Amino acid sequence: MNVFKDAINQLNQLGQKAGIDPEILQLLNYPEETLSAALPVRMDDGSTKVFVGHRCRFNSVLGPTKGGIRFHPNVTADEVKALALWMTIKCALVNIPYGGGKGGITVDPKQLTRLELERLSRSYMRAMADIVGPNRDIPAPDVYTNARIMGWMSDEYENIKREKCPAIITGKPIELGGSLGREEATGRGAYLVNELWAKHKQWQPKNMTVALQGFGNAGYHMAKLMQQQGYTIIAVSDSKGGILAEQGLDIESLYAHKQASKTLKAVYCYGSVCEEQDHTKISNEDLLRLKVDLLIPAALEGVITTENAEHIQAPFIIEVANGPITQEASAILEDKGTEIMPDVLANAGGVIVSYFEWAQNLQGYRWPLKEIRHRLLATLEQAFADLWIIHENEKVSLRHAAYSLALRRIAAAISSHGTQSYFMQ
Ligand code: GLU
């Protein structure tokens, strides 16, 4: 399966159903620009190794392109393009003044030392310095990148430009102009979207069991808030596999243990004393098939496919990863009656707080955490309400409603631009 083709097929299918002008859909079948570059890095042993990095600006009609940079061995130009398309939909849906972009480096960052990682991050920014810009394309963290990496990259950009420019990148360390609340934003946003959904569905958190695939930044923050709300999280996994405990896992203890040992173990910590709890090991694949009330794929794209869609037992799925369910698998699940909260809303909290960070940087202000959280909630509430109206009135799936809303906004902006540029020679 080619992830970009899958993303384009889905866009065309949902776009046609939403009544989007075919000429506009055709424009959205092609990214505005994609740069792939060689990234030579001096390794600690003195040798030079060349990595490959990509940056795609998919569509900028609603504003400068925006999206993260991932470091992962499976990164390809096509994957970056698919993710940039989804960012275009996501930013339009939550109504922030951005187009969609994305970047990535094909690398296993766990194999690099800290200094090698810094050189690679700086090399990426040197290669991409002309495609990015505070009013052109603004990167941020994604899979296996974090605030420290954003800090190195913004420093590299400022060295090139010979001026301060914190708005070049978001998700920075607080000391370099990062925003309060950005670190937790994707997970908190997913939690808030889940709560808005729960209100409509009249879920009682204490009666709900949850399985979480992916215990990175987003998965951890979401699960922590959900547990506080009363949900029972019975299974959690990371890239190495997962654990299952029917009585529920304690997310904070699990996280502390993972930080210390890099492994997942069901532990309960009271103060400084931690006790191991009975648990079963479970593979990532089996976790997806558990009979739980809510399934949260929060790792990578394409984990639910035609191979396993039939076996998914959870009646509700909230997509915290980008693109965890292929288009065909989505159709199988919908036929079965599974309800899916789409990624473009569920994980939009990250880019929303990135927008607040960028706005603070441009203005030279710092907003308090309370204000960030309040604005995040307000933005998501509005997007959820807009989406729900289409979902109910047009009797379409949540993903369909999300694409309809986003594409109508993008289409309106494209037609407002006029056609002058098409006549120029
Ligand atoms: N990488 C995140 C996403 O996929 C955040 C992007 C951003 O903050 O620009 O939504």
Tab-separated table of C-alpha atoms and ligand atoms in Angstrom:
chain	number	residue	atom	x	y	z
A	1	MET	CA	0.000	0.000	0.000
A	2	ASN	CA	1.264	3.467	-0.865
A	3	VAL	CA	0.244	5.819	1.902
A	4	PHE	CA	0.153	8.894	-0.348
A	5	LYS	CA	-2.082	7.205	-2.948
A	6	ASP	CA	-4.340	6.039	-0.148
A	7	ALA	CA	-4.539	9.594	1.229
A	8	ILE	CA	-5.323	11.037	-2.223
A	9	ASN	CA	-7.999	8.400	-2.909
A	10	GLN	CA	-9.637	9.227	0.371
A	11	LEU	CA	-9.464	12.961	-0.355
A	12	ASN	CA	-11.066	12.497	-3.796
A	13	GLN	CA	-13.746	10.172	-2.549
A	14	LEU	CA	-14.756	12.344	0.384
A	15	GLY	CA	-14.310	15.537	-1.658
A	16	GLN	CA	-16.684	14.308	-4.361
A	17	LYS	CA	-19.267	13.280	-1.778
A	18	ALA	CA	-18.936	16.727	-0.178
A	19	GLY	CA	-19.681	18.343	-3.539
A	20	ILE	CA	-16.259	20.002	-3.924
A	21	ASP	CA	-15.557	21.416	-7.382
A	22	PRO	CA	-13.503	18.803	-9.328
A	23	GLU	CA	-11.010	21.482	-10.417
A	24	ILE	CA	-10.319	22.351	-6.816
A	25	LEU	CA	-9.936	18.684	-5.920
A	26	GLN	CA	-7.509	18.334	-8.813
A	27	LEU	CA	-5.400	21.169	-7.385
A	28	LEU	CA	-5.339	19.351	-4.055
A	29	ASN	CA	-4.035	16.166	-5.657
A	30	TYR	CA	-0.573	17.727	-5.960
A	31	PRO	CA	1.648	19.193	-3.254
A	32	GLU	CA	2.803	22.753	-3.952
A	33	GLU	CA	6.417	21.758	-3.430
A	34	THR	CA	8.493	18.977	-1.909
A	35	LEU	CA	12.214	19.205	-1.284
A	36	SER	CA	14.275	16.064	-0.733
A	37	ALA	CA	17.858	16.671	0.289
A	38	ALA	CA	21.019	14.818	1.209
A	39	LEU	CA	22.046	15.486	4.800
A	40	PRO	CA	25.725	14.737	5.369
A	41	VAL	CA	26.592	14.280	9.028
A	42	ARG	CA	29.986	13.941	10.687
A	43	MET	CA	29.638	10.938	13.006
A	44	ASP	CA	31.414	10.698	16.348
A	45	ASP	CA	34.002	8.273	14.915
A	46	GLY	CA	35.057	10.883	12.351
A	47	SER	CA	33.346	9.272	9.341
A	48	THR	CA	30.674	11.010	7.253
A	49	LYS	CA	27.260	9.461	6.818
A	50	VAL	CA	24.620	10.784	4.435
A	51	PHE	CA	20.966	10.737	5.504
A	52	VAL	CA	17.966	11.810	3.429
A	53	GLY	CA	15.455	14.417	4.566
A	54	HIS	CA	12.224	15.737	3.070
A	55	ARG	CA	9.975	18.723	3.548
A	56	CYS	CA	6.629	19.083	1.801
A	57	ARG	CA	4.499	22.222	1.631
A	58	PHE	CA	1.242	20.691	0.531
A	59	ASN	CA	-1.101	23.630	0.254
A	60	SER	CA	-0.795	27.208	1.495
A	61	VAL	CA	-4.107	28.741	0.498
A	62	LEU	CA	-5.192	29.290	4.121
A	63	GLY	CA	-1.817	30.451	5.422
A	64	PRO	CA	1.827	29.460	5.793
A	65	THR	CA	2.242	25.692	5.751
A	66	LYS	CA	2.520	24.030	9.146
A	67	GLY	CA	3.476	20.589	10.341
A	68	GLY	CA	5.962	18.480	12.231
A	69	ILE	CA	9.237	16.796	11.360
A	70	ARG	CA	9.573	13.080	12.112
A	71	PHE	CA	12.715	11.040	12.525
A	72	HIS	CA	11.931	7.433	11.685
A	73	PRO	CA	13.510	4.611	9.632
A	74	ASN	CA	10.359	4.269	7.475
A	75	VAL	CA	10.144	7.937	6.426
A	76	THR	CA	9.736	8.383	2.648
A	77	ALA	CA	8.848	11.359	0.461
A	78	ASP	CA	5.401	9.804	-0.101
A	79	GLU	CA	4.767	9.408	3.591
A	80	VAL	CA	5.728	13.038	4.189
A	81	LYS	CA	3.365	14.133	1.390
A	82	ALA	CA	0.468	12.154	2.879
A	83	LEU	CA	1.111	13.645	6.308
A	84	ALA	CA	1.303	17.142	4.773
A	85	LEU	CA	-2.060	16.611	3.089
A	86	TRP	CA	-3.585	15.565	6.416
A	87	MET	CA	-2.116	18.696	8.048
A	88	THR	CA	-3.859	20.779	5.348
A	89	ILE	CA	-7.196	19.213	6.278
A	90	LYS	CA	-6.483	19.427	10.016
A	91	CYS	CA	-5.622	23.145	10.079
A	92	ALA	CA	-8.641	24.012	7.912
A	93	LEU	CA	-10.946	21.926	10.102
A	94	VAL	CA	-9.933	23.592	13.368
A	95	ASN	CA	-9.939	26.945	11.601
A	96	ILE	CA	-6.410	28.163	12.269
A	97	PRO	CA	-4.691	30.327	9.627
A	98	TYR	CA	-2.369	27.684	8.234
A	99	GLY	CA	-1.920	25.451	5.250
A	100	GLY	CA	-0.433	21.992	5.655
A	101	GLY	CA	3.185	20.832	5.547
A	102	LYS	CA	5.353	18.065	6.944
A	103	GLY	CA	8.953	16.942	7.096
A	104	GLY	CA	10.992	13.917	7.944
A	105	ILE	CA	14.365	12.220	7.976
A	106	THR	CA	14.837	8.528	7.213
A	107	VAL	CA	16.789	7.564	10.311
A	108	ASP	CA	16.541	5.483	13.443
A	109	PRO	CA	17.326	8.213	15.981
A	110	LYS	CA	17.852	5.628	18.731
A	111	GLN	CA	21.052	4.572	16.941
A	112	LEU	CA	22.604	8.064	17.121
A	113	THR	CA	24.456	9.707	19.969
A	114	ARG	CA	23.215	13.029	21.241
A	115	LEU	CA	25.884	14.962	19.350
A	116	GLU	CA	25.176	13.070	16.121
A	117	LEU	CA	21.489	13.839	16.535
A	118	GLU	CA	22.292	17.519	16.974
A	119	ARG	CA	24.468	17.576	13.832
A	120	LEU	CA	21.732	15.783	11.868
A	121	SER	CA	19.060	18.244	13.066
A	122	ARG	CA	21.232	21.208	12.129
A	123	SER	CA	22.064	19.639	8.753
A	124	TYR	CA	18.324	19.284	8.073
A	125	MET	CA	17.691	22.940	8.835
A	126	ARG	CA	20.598	24.042	6.633
A	127	ALA	CA	19.140	22.036	3.740
A	128	MET	CA	15.599	23.325	4.310
A	129	ALA	CA	16.371	26.954	5.214
A	130	ASP	CA	14.929	28.298	1.947
A	131	ILE	CA	11.708	26.286	1.971
A	132	VAL	CA	10.795	27.124	5.602
A	133	GLY	CA	10.195	30.567	7.115
A	134	PRO	CA	7.983	32.193	9.762
A	135	ASN	CA	5.517	33.282	7.070
A	136	ARG	CA	6.170	30.413	4.690
A	137	ASP	CA	6.459	27.054	6.421
A	138	ILE	CA	6.757	26.448	10.159
A	139	PRO	CA	7.962	23.046	11.409
A	140	ALA	CA	7.266	21.428	14.809
A	141	PRO	CA	7.867	18.100	16.573
A	142	ASP	CA	6.383	14.810	15.372
A	143	VAL	CA	7.267	11.124	15.858
A	144	TYR	CA	10.657	10.800	17.674
A	145	THR	CA	11.417	14.529	17.655
A	146	ASN	CA	11.059	16.836	20.640
A	147	ALA	CA	11.631	20.303	22.058
A	148	ARG	CA	15.404	19.864	22.233
A	149	ILE	CA	15.595	19.064	18.506
A	150	MET	CA	13.368	22.063	17.730
A	151	GLY	CA	15.761	24.195	19.781
A	152	TRP	CA	18.784	23.071	17.723
A	153	MET	CA	16.913	23.694	14.500
A	154	SER	CA	15.710	27.178	15.444
A	155	ASP	CA	19.253	28.062	16.545
A	156	GLU	CA	20.620	26.860	13.192
A	157	TYR	CA	18.043	28.938	11.307
A	158	GLU	CA	18.876	32.032	13.347
A	159	ASN	CA	22.585	31.493	12.646
A	160	ILE	CA	21.869	31.358	8.913
A	161	LYS	CA	19.624	34.440	8.957
A	162	ARG	CA	21.803	36.301	11.466
A	163	GLU	CA	18.750	37.429	13.393
A	164	LYS	CA	16.386	36.171	16.086
A	165	CYS	CA	13.389	34.377	14.657
A	166	PRO	CA	11.575	32.260	17.253
A	167	ALA	CA	8.482	31.993	15.016
A	168	ILE	CA	10.412	29.772	12.576
A	169	ILE	CA	9.558	26.639	14.530
A	170	THR	CA	7.134	25.620	17.280
A	171	GLY	CA	7.395	23.109	20.096
A	172	LYS	CA	10.660	24.760	21.190
A	173	PRO	CA	12.074	24.651	24.705
A	174	ILE	CA	10.328	27.264	26.878
A	175	GLU	CA	13.656	29.142	27.314
A	176	LEU	CA	13.886	29.672	23.543
A	177	GLY	CA	10.345	30.997	23.179
A	178	GLY	CA	8.396	27.756	23.406
A	179	SER	CA	4.850	27.941	24.702
A	180	LEU	CA	3.593	26.697	28.014
A	181	GLY	CA	1.262	23.776	27.386
A	182	ARG	CA	2.750	22.765	24.020
A	183	GLU	CA	4.323	19.576	25.331
A	184	GLU	CA	1.024	18.194	26.637
A	185	ALA	CA	-1.094	19.733	23.861
A	186	THR	CA	-1.642	16.765	21.524
A	187	GLY	CA	-2.600	14.448	24.380
A	188	ARG	CA	-4.718	17.053	26.164
A	189	GLY	CA	-6.448	17.929	22.892
A	190	ALA	CA	-7.229	14.251	22.227
A	191	TYR	CA	-8.580	13.929	25.753
A	192	LEU	CA	-10.796	17.000	25.292
A	193	VAL	CA	-12.135	15.730	21.952
A	194	ASN	CA	-12.870	12.411	23.638
A	195	GLU	CA	-14.746	14.212	26.425
A	196	LEU	CA	-16.828	16.145	23.900
A	197	TRP	CA	-17.617	12.867	22.151
A	198	ALA	CA	-18.383	11.196	25.488
A	199	LYS	CA	-20.957	13.895	26.267
A	200	HIS	CA	-22.869	13.130	23.077
A	201	LYS	CA	-22.610	9.385	23.657
A	202	GLN	CA	-23.399	9.674	27.377
A	203	TRP	CA	-20.454	7.492	28.307
A	204	GLN	CA	-19.745	6.918	31.977
A	205	PRO	CA	-15.918	6.864	32.168
A	206	LYS	CA	-15.938	4.400	35.068
A	207	ASN	CA	-17.726	1.856	32.868
A	208	MET	CA	-15.344	2.261	29.934
A	209	THR	CA	-12.320	0.090	29.199
A	210	VAL	CA	-9.586	1.440	26.953
A	211	ALA	CA	-6.633	0.018	24.981
A	212	LEU	CA	-3.854	2.377	23.947
A	213	GLN	CA	-1.338	1.620	21.196
A	214	GLY	CA	1.630	3.986	21.433
A	215	PHE	CA	3.005	5.458	24.638
A	216	GLY	CA	4.792	8.486	23.231
A	217	ASN	CA	4.105	12.102	24.147
A	218	ALA	CA	0.506	12.134	22.851
A	219	GLY	CA	-0.510	8.712	24.194
A	220	TYR	CA	0.938	9.332	27.627
A	221	HIS	CA	-0.669	12.732	28.208
A	222	MET	CA	-4.049	11.582	26.911
A	223	ALA	CA	-4.040	8.388	28.983
A	224	LYS	CA	-3.036	10.261	32.126
A	225	LEU	CA	-5.969	12.654	31.829
A	226	MET	CA	-8.360	9.824	30.941
A	227	GLN	CA	-7.343	7.817	33.965
A	228	GLN	CA	-7.895	10.860	36.182
A	229	GLN	CA	-11.378	11.099	34.652
A	230	GLY	CA	-12.105	7.484	35.654
A	231	TYR	CA	-11.497	5.436	32.501
A	232	THR	CA	-9.897	2.006	32.994
A	233	ILE	CA	-6.913	1.662	30.701
A	234	ILE	CA	-6.366	-2.065	30.477
A	235	ALA	CA	-3.632	-2.251	27.838
A	236	VAL	CA	-0.748	-0.063	26.702
A	237	SER	CA	1.986	-0.741	24.146
A	238	ASP	CA	5.039	0.916	22.668
A	239	SER	CA	7.214	-0.021	19.687
A	240	LYS	CA	8.568	-3.070	21.531
A	241	GLY	CA	5.192	-4.572	22.517
A	242	GLY	CA	2.578	-4.131	25.197
A	243	ILE	CA	1.125	-5.159	28.514
A	244	LEU	CA	-2.401	-6.045	29.556
A	245	ALA	CA	-3.933	-5.881	33.037
A	246	GLU	CA	-7.726	-6.294	33.226
A	247	GLN	CA	-7.914	-4.353	36.505
A	248	GLY	CA	-6.369	-1.309	34.821
A	249	LEU	CA	-2.901	0.225	34.627
A	250	ASP	CA	-1.568	3.203	36.531
A	251	ILE	CA	-0.372	5.557	33.817
A	252	GLU	CA	1.941	7.772	35.896
A	253	SER	CA	3.767	4.768	37.367
A	254	LEU	CA	4.011	3.126	33.971
A	255	TYR	CA	5.479	6.291	32.519
A	256	ALA	CA	7.982	6.724	35.354
A	257	HIS	CA	9.064	3.116	34.896
A	258	LYS	CA	9.421	3.531	31.146
A	259	GLN	CA	11.498	6.684	31.592
A	260	ALA	CA	13.821	4.880	33.977
A	261	SER	CA	14.158	1.504	32.244
A	262	LYS	CA	12.932	2.036	28.648
A	263	THR	CA	10.526	-0.886	29.137
A	264	LEU	CA	6.828	-1.180	29.893
A	265	LYS	CA	5.934	-2.930	33.123
A	266	ALA	CA	2.706	-2.713	35.078
A	267	VAL	CA	3.896	-1.060	38.237
A	268	TYR	CA	2.099	0.923	40.895
A	269	CYS	CA	4.115	3.583	42.645
A	270	TYR	CA	3.148	5.156	45.953
A	271	GLY	CA	5.605	7.903	46.783
A	272	SER	CA	9.010	6.453	46.086
A	273	VAL	CA	7.946	2.812	46.510
A	274	CYS	CA	7.009	0.929	43.344
A	275	GLU	CA	5.444	-2.525	43.251
A	276	GLU	CA	5.180	-4.684	40.207
A	277	GLN	CA	1.641	-5.686	39.349
A	278	ASP	CA	0.444	-8.851	37.587
A	279	HIS	CA	0.173	-8.343	33.883
A	280	THR	CA	0.217	-10.268	30.630
A	281	LYS	CA	2.471	-9.433	27.698
A	282	ILE	CA	0.589	-8.592	24.542
A	283	SER	CA	1.717	-7.840	20.991
A	284	ASN	CA	0.798	-4.597	19.270
A	285	GLU	CA	-1.407	-6.570	16.879
A	286	ASP	CA	-3.313	-8.370	19.650
A	287	LEU	CA	-3.807	-5.099	21.504
A	288	LEU	CA	-5.716	-3.717	18.528
A	289	ARG	CA	-8.051	-6.729	18.620
A	290	LEU	CA	-8.954	-6.493	22.313
A	291	LYS	CA	-12.600	-6.376	23.331
A	292	VAL	CA	-12.550	-2.899	24.879
A	293	ASP	CA	-15.020	-0.027	24.695
A	294	LEU	CA	-12.525	2.414	23.229
A	295	LEU	CA	-9.432	1.784	21.140
A	296	ILE	CA	-6.762	4.483	20.816
A	297	PRO	CA	-4.175	3.999	18.076
A	298	ALA	CA	-1.554	6.615	19.020
A	299	ALA	CA	1.566	5.356	17.228
A	300	LEU	CA	1.994	5.314	13.456
A	301	GLU	CA	-0.119	5.303	10.298
A	302	GLY	CA	-1.502	2.199	8.600
A	303	VAL	CA	-1.836	-0.112	11.629
A	304	ILE	CA	-5.468	-1.034	10.948
A	305	THR	CA	-5.706	-2.477	7.453
A	306	THR	CA	-7.860	-4.929	5.455
A	307	GLU	CA	-5.868	-7.676	7.212
A	308	ASN	CA	-7.132	-6.928	10.705
A	309	ALA	CA	-10.150	-4.596	10.343
A	310	GLU	CA	-12.595	-7.516	10.634
A	311	HIS	CA	-11.015	-8.501	13.953
A	312	ILE	CA	-11.287	-5.102	15.621
A	313	GLN	CA	-13.827	-5.504	18.411
A	314	ALA	CA	-13.873	-2.022	19.951
A	315	PRO	CA	-17.067	-0.180	18.969
A	316	PHE	CA	-15.308	3.208	19.204
A	317	ILE	CA	-11.897	4.284	17.954
A	318	ILE	CA	-10.225	7.644	18.503
A	319	GLU	CA	-7.334	8.188	16.098
A	320	VAL	CA	-4.535	9.929	17.960
A	321	ALA	CA	-1.847	8.871	15.461
A	322	ASN	CA	-2.018	10.394	12.008
A	323	GLY	CA	-3.669	7.999	9.542
A	324	PRO	CA	-3.737	4.812	11.655
A	325	ILE	CA	-6.595	3.289	9.613
A	326	THR	CA	-6.250	2.749	5.866
A	327	GLN	CA	-9.068	3.901	3.632
A	328	GLU	CA	-10.279	0.369	2.864
A	329	ALA	CA	-10.086	-0.630	6.514
A	330	SER	CA	-12.112	2.466	7.410
A	331	ALA	CA	-14.868	1.289	5.051
A	332	ILE	CA	-14.886	-2.198	6.599
A	333	LEU	CA	-15.128	-0.719	10.095
A	334	GLU	CA	-17.889	1.688	9.120
A	335	ASP	CA	-19.898	-1.188	7.625
A	336	LYS	CA	-19.531	-3.031	10.908
A	337	GLY	CA	-20.860	0.028	12.724
A	338	THR	CA	-17.570	0.999	14.387
A	339	GLU	CA	-17.524	4.737	15.075
A	340	ILE	CA	-14.250	6.531	14.430
A	341	MET	CA	-13.190	9.939	15.696
A	342	PRO	CA	-10.815	11.039	12.918
A	343	ASP	CA	-7.190	12.042	13.460
A	344	VAL	CA	-7.660	15.459	11.891
A	345	LEU	CA	-9.719	16.492	14.908
A	346	ALA	CA	-8.535	14.054	17.583
A	347	ASN	CA	-4.859	15.019	17.404
A	348	ALA	CA	-5.260	18.667	16.394
A	349	GLY	CA	-4.408	19.932	19.896
A	350	GLY	CA	-0.693	19.896	19.022
A	351	VAL	CA	-0.941	22.161	16.033
A	352	ILE	CA	-3.480	24.417	17.777
A	353	VAL	CA	-1.043	25.157	20.607
A	354	SER	CA	1.730	25.458	18.006
A	355	TYR	CA	-0.374	28.232	16.513
A	356	PHE	CA	-0.553	29.911	19.923
A	357	GLU	CA	3.239	29.592	20.252
A	358	TRP	CA	3.783	31.165	16.840
A	359	ALA	CA	1.333	33.986	17.643
A	360	GLN	CA	3.150	34.667	20.956
A	361	ASN	CA	6.540	34.684	19.171
A	362	LEU	CA	5.356	37.091	16.500
A	363	GLN	CA	3.957	39.447	19.129
A	364	GLY	CA	6.755	39.058	21.666
A	365	TYR	CA	4.254	38.012	24.365
A	366	ARG	CA	4.049	35.092	26.756
A	367	TRP	CA	0.616	33.776	27.609
A	368	PRO	CA	-0.072	31.984	30.905
A	369	LEU	CA	-0.830	28.246	30.858
A	370	LYS	CA	-4.410	28.893	31.946
A	371	GLU	CA	-4.998	31.008	28.877
A	372	ILE	CA	-3.435	28.421	26.550
A	373	ARG	CA	-5.608	25.640	27.970
A	374	HIS	CA	-8.700	27.793	27.815
A	375	ARG	CA	-8.080	28.764	24.176
A	376	LEU	CA	-7.296	25.143	23.248
A	377	LEU	CA	-10.608	24.015	24.676
A	378	ALA	CA	-12.499	26.838	22.959
A	379	THR	CA	-10.917	26.049	19.564
A	380	LEU	CA	-11.698	22.343	19.846
A	381	GLU	CA	-15.226	22.951	21.108
A	382	GLN	CA	-15.952	25.117	18.092
A	383	ALA	CA	-14.447	22.622	15.622
A	384	PHE	CA	-16.310	19.749	17.273
A	385	ALA	CA	-19.609	21.637	17.152
A	386	ASP	CA	-19.117	22.560	13.459
A	387	LEU	CA	-18.289	18.954	12.635
A	388	TRP	CA	-21.154	17.518	14.640
A	389	ILE	CA	-23.700	19.650	12.779
A	390	ILE	CA	-22.564	18.197	9.433
A	391	HIS	CA	-22.387	14.683	10.897
A	392	GLU	CA	-26.004	14.917	12.093
A	393	ASN	CA	-27.584	17.031	9.369
A	394	GLU	CA	-25.956	15.272	6.420
A	395	LYS	CA	-25.991	11.836	8.114
A	396	VAL	CA	-22.356	11.133	7.282
A	397	SER	CA	-19.459	9.615	9.219
A	398	LEU	CA	-17.326	11.860	11.421
A	399	ARG	CA	-14.400	11.569	8.992
A	400	HIS	CA	-16.647	12.483	6.095
A	401	ALA	CA	-17.980	15.471	8.048
A	402	ALA	CA	-14.435	16.573	8.928
A	403	TYR	CA	-13.274	16.461	5.304
A	404	SER	CA	-16.442	18.217	4.094
A	405	LEU	CA	-15.949	21.077	6.509
A	406	ALA	CA	-12.229	21.446	5.841
A	407	LEU	CA	-12.518	21.129	2.064
A	408	ARG	CA	-15.354	23.650	1.891
A	409	ARG	CA	-13.172	26.175	3.738
A	410	ILE	CA	-10.192	25.484	1.465
A	411	ALA	CA	-12.372	25.618	-1.658
A	412	ALA	CA	-13.855	28.961	-0.581
A	413	ALA	CA	-10.352	30.394	-0.141
A	414	ILE	CA	-9.186	29.050	-3.505
A	415	SER	CA	-12.126	30.634	-5.300
A	416	SER	CA	-11.632	33.918	-3.429
A	417	HIS	CA	-8.107	34.058	-4.809
A	418	GLY	CA	-9.445	34.415	-8.349
A	419	THR	CA	-7.698	33.071	-11.402
A	420	GLN	CA	-5.237	35.812	-12.286
A	421	SER	CA	-2.208	33.585	-11.872
A	422	TYR	CA	-3.493	31.120	-14.489
A	423	PHE	CA	-3.286	33.801	-17.213
A	424	MET	CA	0.303	34.759	-16.550
A	425	GLN	CA	2.896	33.506	-18.971
B	1	GLU	N1	3.190	16.861	14.407
B	1	GLU	C1	1.969	17.331	14.959
B	1	GLU	C2	0.807	16.925	14.077
B	1	GLU	O1	0.891	15.976	13.336
B	1	GLU	C3	2.000	18.818	15.283
B	1	GLU	C4	2.271	19.717	14.139
B	1	GLU	C5	2.523	21.169	14.538
B	1	GLU	O2	2.458	21.493	15.697
B	1	GLU	O3	2.780	21.957	13.616
B	1	GLU	O4	-0.269	17.466	14.145
